[in-house]
PDB file of C-alpha atoms in Angstrom:
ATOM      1  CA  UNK F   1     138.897  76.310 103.958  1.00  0.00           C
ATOM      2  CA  UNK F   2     135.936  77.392 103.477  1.00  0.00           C
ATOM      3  CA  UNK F   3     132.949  75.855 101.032  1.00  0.00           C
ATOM      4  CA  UNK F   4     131.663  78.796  99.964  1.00  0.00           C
ATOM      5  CA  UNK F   5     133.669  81.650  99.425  1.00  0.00           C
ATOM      6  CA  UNK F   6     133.034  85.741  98.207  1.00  0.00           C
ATOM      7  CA  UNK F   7     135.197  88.064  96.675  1.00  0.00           C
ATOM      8  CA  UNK F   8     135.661  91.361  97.999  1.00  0.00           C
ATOM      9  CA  UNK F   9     134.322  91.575 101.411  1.00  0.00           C
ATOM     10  CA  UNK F  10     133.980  94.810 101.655  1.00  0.00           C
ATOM     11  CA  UNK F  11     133.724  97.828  98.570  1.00  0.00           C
ATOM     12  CA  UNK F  12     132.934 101.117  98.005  1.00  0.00           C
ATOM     13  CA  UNK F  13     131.961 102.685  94.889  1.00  0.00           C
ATOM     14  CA  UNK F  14     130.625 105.523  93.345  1.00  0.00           C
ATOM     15  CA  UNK F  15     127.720 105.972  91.544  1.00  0.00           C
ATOM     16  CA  UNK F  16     127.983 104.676  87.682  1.00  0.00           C
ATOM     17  CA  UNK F  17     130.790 102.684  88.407  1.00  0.00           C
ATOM     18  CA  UNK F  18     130.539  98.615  87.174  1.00  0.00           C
ATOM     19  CA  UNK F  19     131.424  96.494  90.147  1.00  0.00           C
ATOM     20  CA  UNK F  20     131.741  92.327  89.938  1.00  0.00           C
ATOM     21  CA  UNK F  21     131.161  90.543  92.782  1.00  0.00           C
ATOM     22  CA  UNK F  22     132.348  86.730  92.679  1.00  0.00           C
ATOM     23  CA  UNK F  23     131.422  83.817  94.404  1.00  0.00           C
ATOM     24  CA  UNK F  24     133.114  80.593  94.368  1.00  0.00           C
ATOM     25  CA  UNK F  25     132.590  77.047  95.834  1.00  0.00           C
ATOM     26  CA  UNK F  26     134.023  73.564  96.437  1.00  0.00           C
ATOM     27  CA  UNK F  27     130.861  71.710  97.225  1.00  0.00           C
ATOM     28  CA  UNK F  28     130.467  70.455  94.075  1.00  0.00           C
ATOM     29  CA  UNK F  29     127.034  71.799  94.195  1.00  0.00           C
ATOM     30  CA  UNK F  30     125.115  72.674  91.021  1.00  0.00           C
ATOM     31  CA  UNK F  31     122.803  75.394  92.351  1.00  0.00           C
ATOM     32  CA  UNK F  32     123.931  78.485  92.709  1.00  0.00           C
ATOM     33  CA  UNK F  33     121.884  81.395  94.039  1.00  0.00           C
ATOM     34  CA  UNK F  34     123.105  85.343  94.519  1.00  0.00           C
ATOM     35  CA  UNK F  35     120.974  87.057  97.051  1.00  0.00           C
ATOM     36  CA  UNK F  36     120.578  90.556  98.707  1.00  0.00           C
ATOM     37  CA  UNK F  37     120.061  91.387 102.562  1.00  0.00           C
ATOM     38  CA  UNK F  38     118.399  94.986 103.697  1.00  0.00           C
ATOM     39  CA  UNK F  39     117.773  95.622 106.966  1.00  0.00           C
ATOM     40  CA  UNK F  40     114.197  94.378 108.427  1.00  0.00           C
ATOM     41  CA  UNK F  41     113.497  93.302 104.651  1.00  0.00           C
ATOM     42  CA  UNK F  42     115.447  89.863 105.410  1.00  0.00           C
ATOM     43  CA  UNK F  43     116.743  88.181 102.084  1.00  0.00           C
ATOM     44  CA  UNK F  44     115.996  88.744  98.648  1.00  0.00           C
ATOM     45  CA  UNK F  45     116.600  86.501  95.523  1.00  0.00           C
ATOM     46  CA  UNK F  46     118.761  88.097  93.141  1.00  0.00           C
ATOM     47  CA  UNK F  47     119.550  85.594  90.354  1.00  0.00           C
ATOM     48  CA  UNK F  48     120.123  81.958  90.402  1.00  0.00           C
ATOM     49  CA  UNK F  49     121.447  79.169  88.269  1.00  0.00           C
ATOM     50  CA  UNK F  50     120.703  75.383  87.697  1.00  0.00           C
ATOM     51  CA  UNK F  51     123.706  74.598  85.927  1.00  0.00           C
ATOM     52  CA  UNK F  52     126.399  76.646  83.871  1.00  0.00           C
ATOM     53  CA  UNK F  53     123.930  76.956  80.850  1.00  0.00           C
ATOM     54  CA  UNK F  54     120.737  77.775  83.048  1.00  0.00           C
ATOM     55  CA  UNK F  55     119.865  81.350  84.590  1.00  0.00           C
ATOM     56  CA  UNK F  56     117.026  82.676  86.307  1.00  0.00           C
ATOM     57  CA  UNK F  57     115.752  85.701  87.489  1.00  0.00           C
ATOM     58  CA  UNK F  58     114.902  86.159  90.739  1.00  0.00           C
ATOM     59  CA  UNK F  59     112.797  88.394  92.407  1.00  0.00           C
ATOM     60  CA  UNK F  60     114.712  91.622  92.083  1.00  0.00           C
ATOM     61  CA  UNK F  61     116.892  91.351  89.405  1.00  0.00           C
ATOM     62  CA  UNK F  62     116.757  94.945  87.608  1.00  0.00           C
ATOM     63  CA  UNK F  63     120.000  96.186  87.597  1.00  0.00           C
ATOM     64  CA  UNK F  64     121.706  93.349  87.977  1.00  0.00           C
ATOM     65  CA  UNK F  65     123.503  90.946  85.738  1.00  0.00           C
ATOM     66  CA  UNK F  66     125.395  87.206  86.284  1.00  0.00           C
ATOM     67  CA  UNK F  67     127.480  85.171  84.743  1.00  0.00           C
ATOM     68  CA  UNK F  68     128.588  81.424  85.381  1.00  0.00           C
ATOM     69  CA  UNK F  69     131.559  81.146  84.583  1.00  0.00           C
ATOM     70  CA  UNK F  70     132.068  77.036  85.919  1.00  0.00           C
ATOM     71  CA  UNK F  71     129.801  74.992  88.488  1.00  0.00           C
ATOM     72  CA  UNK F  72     131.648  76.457  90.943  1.00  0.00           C
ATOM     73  CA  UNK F  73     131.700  80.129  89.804  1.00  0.00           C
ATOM     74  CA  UNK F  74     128.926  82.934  89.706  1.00  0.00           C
ATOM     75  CA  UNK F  75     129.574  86.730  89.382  1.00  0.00           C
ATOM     76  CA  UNK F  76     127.116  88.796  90.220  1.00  0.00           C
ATOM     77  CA  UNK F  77     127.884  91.981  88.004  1.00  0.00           C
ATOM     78  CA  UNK F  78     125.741  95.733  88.811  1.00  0.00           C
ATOM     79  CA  UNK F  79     126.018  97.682  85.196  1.00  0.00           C
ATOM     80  CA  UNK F  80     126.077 101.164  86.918  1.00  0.00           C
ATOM     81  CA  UNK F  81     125.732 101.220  90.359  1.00  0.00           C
ATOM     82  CA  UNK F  82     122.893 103.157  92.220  1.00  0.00           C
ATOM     83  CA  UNK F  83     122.925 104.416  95.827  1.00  0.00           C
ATOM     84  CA  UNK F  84     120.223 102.313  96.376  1.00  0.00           C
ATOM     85  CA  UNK F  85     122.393  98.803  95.471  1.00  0.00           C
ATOM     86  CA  UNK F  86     124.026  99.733  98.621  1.00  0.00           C
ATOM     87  CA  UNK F  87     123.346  95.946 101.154  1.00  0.00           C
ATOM     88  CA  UNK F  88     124.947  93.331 102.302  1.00  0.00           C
ATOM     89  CA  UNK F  89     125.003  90.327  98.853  1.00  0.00           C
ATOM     90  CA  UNK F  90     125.353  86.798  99.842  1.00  0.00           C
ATOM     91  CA  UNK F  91     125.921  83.897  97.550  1.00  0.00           C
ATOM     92  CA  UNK F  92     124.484  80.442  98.092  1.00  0.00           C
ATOM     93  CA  UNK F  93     124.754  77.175  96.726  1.00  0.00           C
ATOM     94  CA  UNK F  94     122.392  73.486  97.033  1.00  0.00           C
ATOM     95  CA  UNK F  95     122.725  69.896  95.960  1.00  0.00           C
ATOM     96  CA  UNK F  96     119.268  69.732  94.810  1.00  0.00           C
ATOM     97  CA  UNK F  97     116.922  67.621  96.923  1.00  0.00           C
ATOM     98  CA  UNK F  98     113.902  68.609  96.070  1.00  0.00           C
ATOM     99  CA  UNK F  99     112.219  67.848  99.760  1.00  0.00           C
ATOM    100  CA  UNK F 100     114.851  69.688 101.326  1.00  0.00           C
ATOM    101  CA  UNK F 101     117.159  71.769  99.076  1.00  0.00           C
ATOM    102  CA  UNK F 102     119.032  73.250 101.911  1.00  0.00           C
ATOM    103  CA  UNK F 103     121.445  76.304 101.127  1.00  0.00           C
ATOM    104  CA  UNK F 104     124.805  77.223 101.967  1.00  0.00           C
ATOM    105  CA  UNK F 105     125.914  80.652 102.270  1.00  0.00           C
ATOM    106  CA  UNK F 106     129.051  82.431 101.866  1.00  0.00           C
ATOM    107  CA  UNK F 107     129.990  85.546 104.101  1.00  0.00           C
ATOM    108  CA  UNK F 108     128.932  87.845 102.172  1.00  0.00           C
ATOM    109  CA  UNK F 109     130.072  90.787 100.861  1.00  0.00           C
ATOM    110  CA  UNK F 110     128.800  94.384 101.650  1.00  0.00           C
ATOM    111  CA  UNK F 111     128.634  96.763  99.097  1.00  0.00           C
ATOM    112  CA  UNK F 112     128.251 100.708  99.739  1.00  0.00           C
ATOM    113  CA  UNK F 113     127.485 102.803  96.728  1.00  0.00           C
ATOM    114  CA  UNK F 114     127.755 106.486  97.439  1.00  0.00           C
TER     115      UNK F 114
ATOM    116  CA  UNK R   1     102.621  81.416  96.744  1.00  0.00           C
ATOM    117  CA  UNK R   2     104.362  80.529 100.125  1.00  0.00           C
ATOM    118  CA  UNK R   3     105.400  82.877 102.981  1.00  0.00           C
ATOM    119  CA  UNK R   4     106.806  83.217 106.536  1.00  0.00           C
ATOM    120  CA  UNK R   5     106.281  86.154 109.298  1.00  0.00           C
ATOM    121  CA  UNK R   6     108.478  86.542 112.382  1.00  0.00           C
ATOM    122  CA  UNK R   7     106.458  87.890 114.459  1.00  0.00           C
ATOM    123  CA  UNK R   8     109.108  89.621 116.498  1.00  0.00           C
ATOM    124  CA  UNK R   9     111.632  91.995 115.541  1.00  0.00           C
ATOM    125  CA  UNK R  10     113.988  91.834 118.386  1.00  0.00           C
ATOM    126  CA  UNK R  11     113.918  89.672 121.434  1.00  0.00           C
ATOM    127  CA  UNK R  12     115.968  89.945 124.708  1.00  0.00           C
ATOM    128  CA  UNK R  13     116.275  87.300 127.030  1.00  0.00           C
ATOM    129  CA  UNK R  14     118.657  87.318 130.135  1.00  0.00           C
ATOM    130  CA  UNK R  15     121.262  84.315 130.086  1.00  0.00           C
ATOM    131  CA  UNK R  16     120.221  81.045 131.463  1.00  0.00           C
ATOM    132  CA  UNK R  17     116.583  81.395 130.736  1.00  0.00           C
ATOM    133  CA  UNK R  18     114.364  80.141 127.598  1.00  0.00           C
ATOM    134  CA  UNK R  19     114.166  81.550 124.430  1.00  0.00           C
ATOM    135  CA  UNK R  20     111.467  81.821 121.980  1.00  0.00           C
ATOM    136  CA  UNK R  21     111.769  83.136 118.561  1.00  0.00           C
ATOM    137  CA  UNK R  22     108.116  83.015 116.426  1.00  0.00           C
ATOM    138  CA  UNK R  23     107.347  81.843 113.137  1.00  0.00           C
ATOM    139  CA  UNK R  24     103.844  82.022 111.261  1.00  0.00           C
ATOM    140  CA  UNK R  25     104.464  80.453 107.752  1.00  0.00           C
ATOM    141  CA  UNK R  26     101.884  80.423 105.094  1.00  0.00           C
ATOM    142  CA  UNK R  27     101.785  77.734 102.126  1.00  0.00           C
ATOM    143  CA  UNK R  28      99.480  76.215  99.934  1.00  0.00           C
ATOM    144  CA  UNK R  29     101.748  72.835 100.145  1.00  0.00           C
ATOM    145  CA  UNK R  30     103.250  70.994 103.132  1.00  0.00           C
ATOM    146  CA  UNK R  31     106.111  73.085 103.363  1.00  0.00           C
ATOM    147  CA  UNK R  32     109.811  72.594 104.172  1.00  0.00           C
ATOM    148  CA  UNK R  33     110.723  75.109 106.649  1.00  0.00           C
ATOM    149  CA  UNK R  34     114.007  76.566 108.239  1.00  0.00           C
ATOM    150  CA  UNK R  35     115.863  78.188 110.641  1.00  0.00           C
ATOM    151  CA  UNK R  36     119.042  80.298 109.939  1.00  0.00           C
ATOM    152  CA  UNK R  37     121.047  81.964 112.062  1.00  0.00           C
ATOM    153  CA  UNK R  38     123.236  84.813 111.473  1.00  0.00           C
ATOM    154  CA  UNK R  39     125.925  86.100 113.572  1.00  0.00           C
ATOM    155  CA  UNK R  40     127.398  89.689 113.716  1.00  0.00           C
ATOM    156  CA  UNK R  41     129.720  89.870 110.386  1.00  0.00           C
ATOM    157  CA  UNK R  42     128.921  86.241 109.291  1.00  0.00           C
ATOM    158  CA  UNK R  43     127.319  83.844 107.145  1.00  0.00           C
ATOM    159  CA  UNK R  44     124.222  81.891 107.604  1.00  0.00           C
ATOM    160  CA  UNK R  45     124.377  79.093 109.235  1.00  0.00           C
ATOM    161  CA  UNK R  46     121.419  76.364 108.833  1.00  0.00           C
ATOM    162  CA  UNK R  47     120.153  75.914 112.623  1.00  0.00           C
ATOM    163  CA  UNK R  48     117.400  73.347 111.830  1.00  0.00           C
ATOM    164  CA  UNK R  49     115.200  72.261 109.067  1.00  0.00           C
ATOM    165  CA  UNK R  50     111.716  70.225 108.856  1.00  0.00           C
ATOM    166  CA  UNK R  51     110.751  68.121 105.857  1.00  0.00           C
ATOM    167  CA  UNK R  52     107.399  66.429 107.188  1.00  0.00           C
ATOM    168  CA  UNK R  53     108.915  63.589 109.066  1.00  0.00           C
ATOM    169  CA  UNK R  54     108.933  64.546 112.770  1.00  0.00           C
ATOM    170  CA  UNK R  55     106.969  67.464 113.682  1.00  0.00           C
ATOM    171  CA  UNK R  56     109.488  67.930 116.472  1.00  0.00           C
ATOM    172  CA  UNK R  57     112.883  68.917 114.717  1.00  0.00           C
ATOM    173  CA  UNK R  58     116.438  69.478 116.856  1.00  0.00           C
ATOM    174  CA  UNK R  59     119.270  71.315 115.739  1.00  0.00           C
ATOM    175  CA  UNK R  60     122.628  72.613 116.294  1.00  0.00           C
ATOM    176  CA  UNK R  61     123.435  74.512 119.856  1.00  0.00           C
ATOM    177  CA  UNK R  62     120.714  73.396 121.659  1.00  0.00           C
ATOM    178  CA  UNK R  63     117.869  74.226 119.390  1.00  0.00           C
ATOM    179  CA  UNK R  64     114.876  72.451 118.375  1.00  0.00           C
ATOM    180  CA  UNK R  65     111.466  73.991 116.635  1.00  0.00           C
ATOM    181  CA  UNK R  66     108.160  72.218 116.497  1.00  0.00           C
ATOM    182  CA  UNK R  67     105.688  72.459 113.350  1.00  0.00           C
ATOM    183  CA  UNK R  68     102.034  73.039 114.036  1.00  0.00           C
ATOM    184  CA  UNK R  69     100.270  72.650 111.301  1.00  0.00           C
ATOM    185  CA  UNK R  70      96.801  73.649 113.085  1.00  0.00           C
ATOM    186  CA  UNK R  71      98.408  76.707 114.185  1.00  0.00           C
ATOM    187  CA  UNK R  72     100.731  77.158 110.962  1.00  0.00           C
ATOM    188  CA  UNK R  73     103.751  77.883 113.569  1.00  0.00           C
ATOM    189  CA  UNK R  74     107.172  76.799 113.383  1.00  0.00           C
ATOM    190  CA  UNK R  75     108.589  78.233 116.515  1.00  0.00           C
ATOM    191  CA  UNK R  76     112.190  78.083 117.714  1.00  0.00           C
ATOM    192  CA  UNK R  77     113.256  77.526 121.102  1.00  0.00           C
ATOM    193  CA  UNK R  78     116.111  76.715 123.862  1.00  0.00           C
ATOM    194  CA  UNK R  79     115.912  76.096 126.801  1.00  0.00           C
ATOM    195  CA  UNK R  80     118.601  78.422 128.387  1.00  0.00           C
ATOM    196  CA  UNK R  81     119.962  80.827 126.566  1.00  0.00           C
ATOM    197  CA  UNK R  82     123.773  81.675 125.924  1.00  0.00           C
ATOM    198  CA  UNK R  83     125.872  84.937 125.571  1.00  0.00           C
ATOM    199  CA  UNK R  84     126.882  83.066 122.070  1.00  0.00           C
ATOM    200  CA  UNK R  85     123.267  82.814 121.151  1.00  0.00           C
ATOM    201  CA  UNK R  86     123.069  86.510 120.326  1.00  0.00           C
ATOM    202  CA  UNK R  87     122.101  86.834 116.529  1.00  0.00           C
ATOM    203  CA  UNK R  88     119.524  87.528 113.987  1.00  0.00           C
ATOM    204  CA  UNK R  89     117.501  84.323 112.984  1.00  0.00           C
ATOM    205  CA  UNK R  90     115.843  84.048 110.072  1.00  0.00           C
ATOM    206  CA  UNK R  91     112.430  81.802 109.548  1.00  0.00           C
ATOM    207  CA  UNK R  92     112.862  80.040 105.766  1.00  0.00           C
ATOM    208  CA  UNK R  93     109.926  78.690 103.681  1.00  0.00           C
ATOM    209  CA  UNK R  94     110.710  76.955 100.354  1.00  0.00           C
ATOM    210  CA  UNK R  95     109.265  78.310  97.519  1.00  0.00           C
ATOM    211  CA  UNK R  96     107.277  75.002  95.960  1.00  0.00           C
ATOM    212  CA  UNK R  97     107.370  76.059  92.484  1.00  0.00           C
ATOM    213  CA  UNK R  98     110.504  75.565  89.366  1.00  0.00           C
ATOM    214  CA  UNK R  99     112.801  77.731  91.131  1.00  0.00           C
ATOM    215  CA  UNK R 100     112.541  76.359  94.524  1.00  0.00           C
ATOM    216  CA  UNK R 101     113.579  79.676  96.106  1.00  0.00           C
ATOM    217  CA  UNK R 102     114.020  80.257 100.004  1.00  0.00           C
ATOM    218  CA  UNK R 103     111.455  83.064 100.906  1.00  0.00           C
ATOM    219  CA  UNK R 104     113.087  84.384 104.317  1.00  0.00           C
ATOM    220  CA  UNK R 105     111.375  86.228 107.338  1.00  0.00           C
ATOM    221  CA  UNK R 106     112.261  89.497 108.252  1.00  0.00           C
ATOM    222  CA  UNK R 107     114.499  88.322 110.926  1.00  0.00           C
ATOM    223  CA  UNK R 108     114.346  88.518 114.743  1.00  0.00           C
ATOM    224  CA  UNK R 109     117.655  90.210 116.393  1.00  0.00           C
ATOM    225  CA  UNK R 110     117.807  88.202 120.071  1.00  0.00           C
ATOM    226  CA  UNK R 111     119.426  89.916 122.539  1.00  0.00           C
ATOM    227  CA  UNK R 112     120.862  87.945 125.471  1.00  0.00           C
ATOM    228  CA  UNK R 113     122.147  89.636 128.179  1.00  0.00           C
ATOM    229  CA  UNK R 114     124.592  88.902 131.229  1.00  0.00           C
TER     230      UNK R 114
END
């Protein structure tokens, strides 16, 4: 199975609508990290979380809201979707190290808002 | 603030010969730098990584990447490419601040053909 897993894969929506998007994990990992992927723009920090009671904002966070829920939970929730939320959303997670913290994504899940 | 340019957007490459993938990163800190890889309808994968040990680092599938710090490179290569090499790659800088973000390149798309 695998260690980081994403709920849907794929979705279409329509404009206004609230989606969830939900990320899960069995690494045991306490750092949890939702981020977006555009084409030639490479990734793009969403939110991310230290712990259940900790959340961050990343770098584009406007229109966008998380929750987390357990370690091993994260939603990633857009309010009223916009055309422009349409991208491929990956969730990550890391056992901080704080020489290395390396990352491990989930498949992704790609989004279309129309 | 850190930051990493691929300098390539795509890159084709017949099968058998070397590849080359290139990687200018920019940091006011020694940095911890990456390579993921990302496969058609997949995850990222961690290829390599380089914490300041050896400047040389090797990865999975063949891959290694050496750090220059005169040149501020962090180039990936093979030796002799694959048809299963095909991918986008992504060159990852650490963000060296409290969130400890990955700042990713805009990718390079290699092409390998038959």
């Amino acid at each position: 199975d695998a260690d980081v897993t994403q709920t849907p894969r794929n979705r279409i929506t329509k404009t206004g609508k609230r989606i969830m998007l939900e990320c899960s994990q069995t690494k045991g990992h306490d750092r949890m990290y939702w981020y977006r992927q555009d084409p030639g723009l490479g990734l793009r920090l969403i939110y991310y979380s230290f712990d259940v009671k900790d959340i961050n904002k990343g770098e584009i966070s406007d229109g966008y809201s998380v929750s987390r829920q357990a370690q091993a939970k994260f939603s990633l929730s857009l309010e009223s979707a916009i055309p422009n939320q349409t991208a491929l959303y990956f969730c990550a997670t890391s056992d901080f190290d704080s020489s290395t913290d390396t990352q491990y994504f989930g498949p992704g899940t790609r989004l279309t808002v129309l | 603030a850190q930051s990493v340019t691929q300098l390539d957007s795509h890159v084709s490459v017949s099968e058998g010969t070397p590849v080359l993938l290139r990687c200018n990163y920019s940091s006011s800190y020694s940095p911890s730098l990456f390579w993921y890889v990302q496969h058609p309808n997949k995850g990222l994968q961690l290829l390599l990584k380089y914490t300041s040990a050896a400047t040389l680092v090797k990865g999975i599938n063949g891959f290694e990447a050496e750090f220059k710090k005169s040149e501020t490179s962090f180039h990936l290569t093979k030796p002799s490419a694959h048809m299963s090499d095909a991918a986008e790659y992504f060159c990852v800088v650490i963000q060296m601040d409290s969130s400890y973000k990955l700042i990713f390149g805009s990718g390079t798309r290699l092409l390998v053909r038959p």
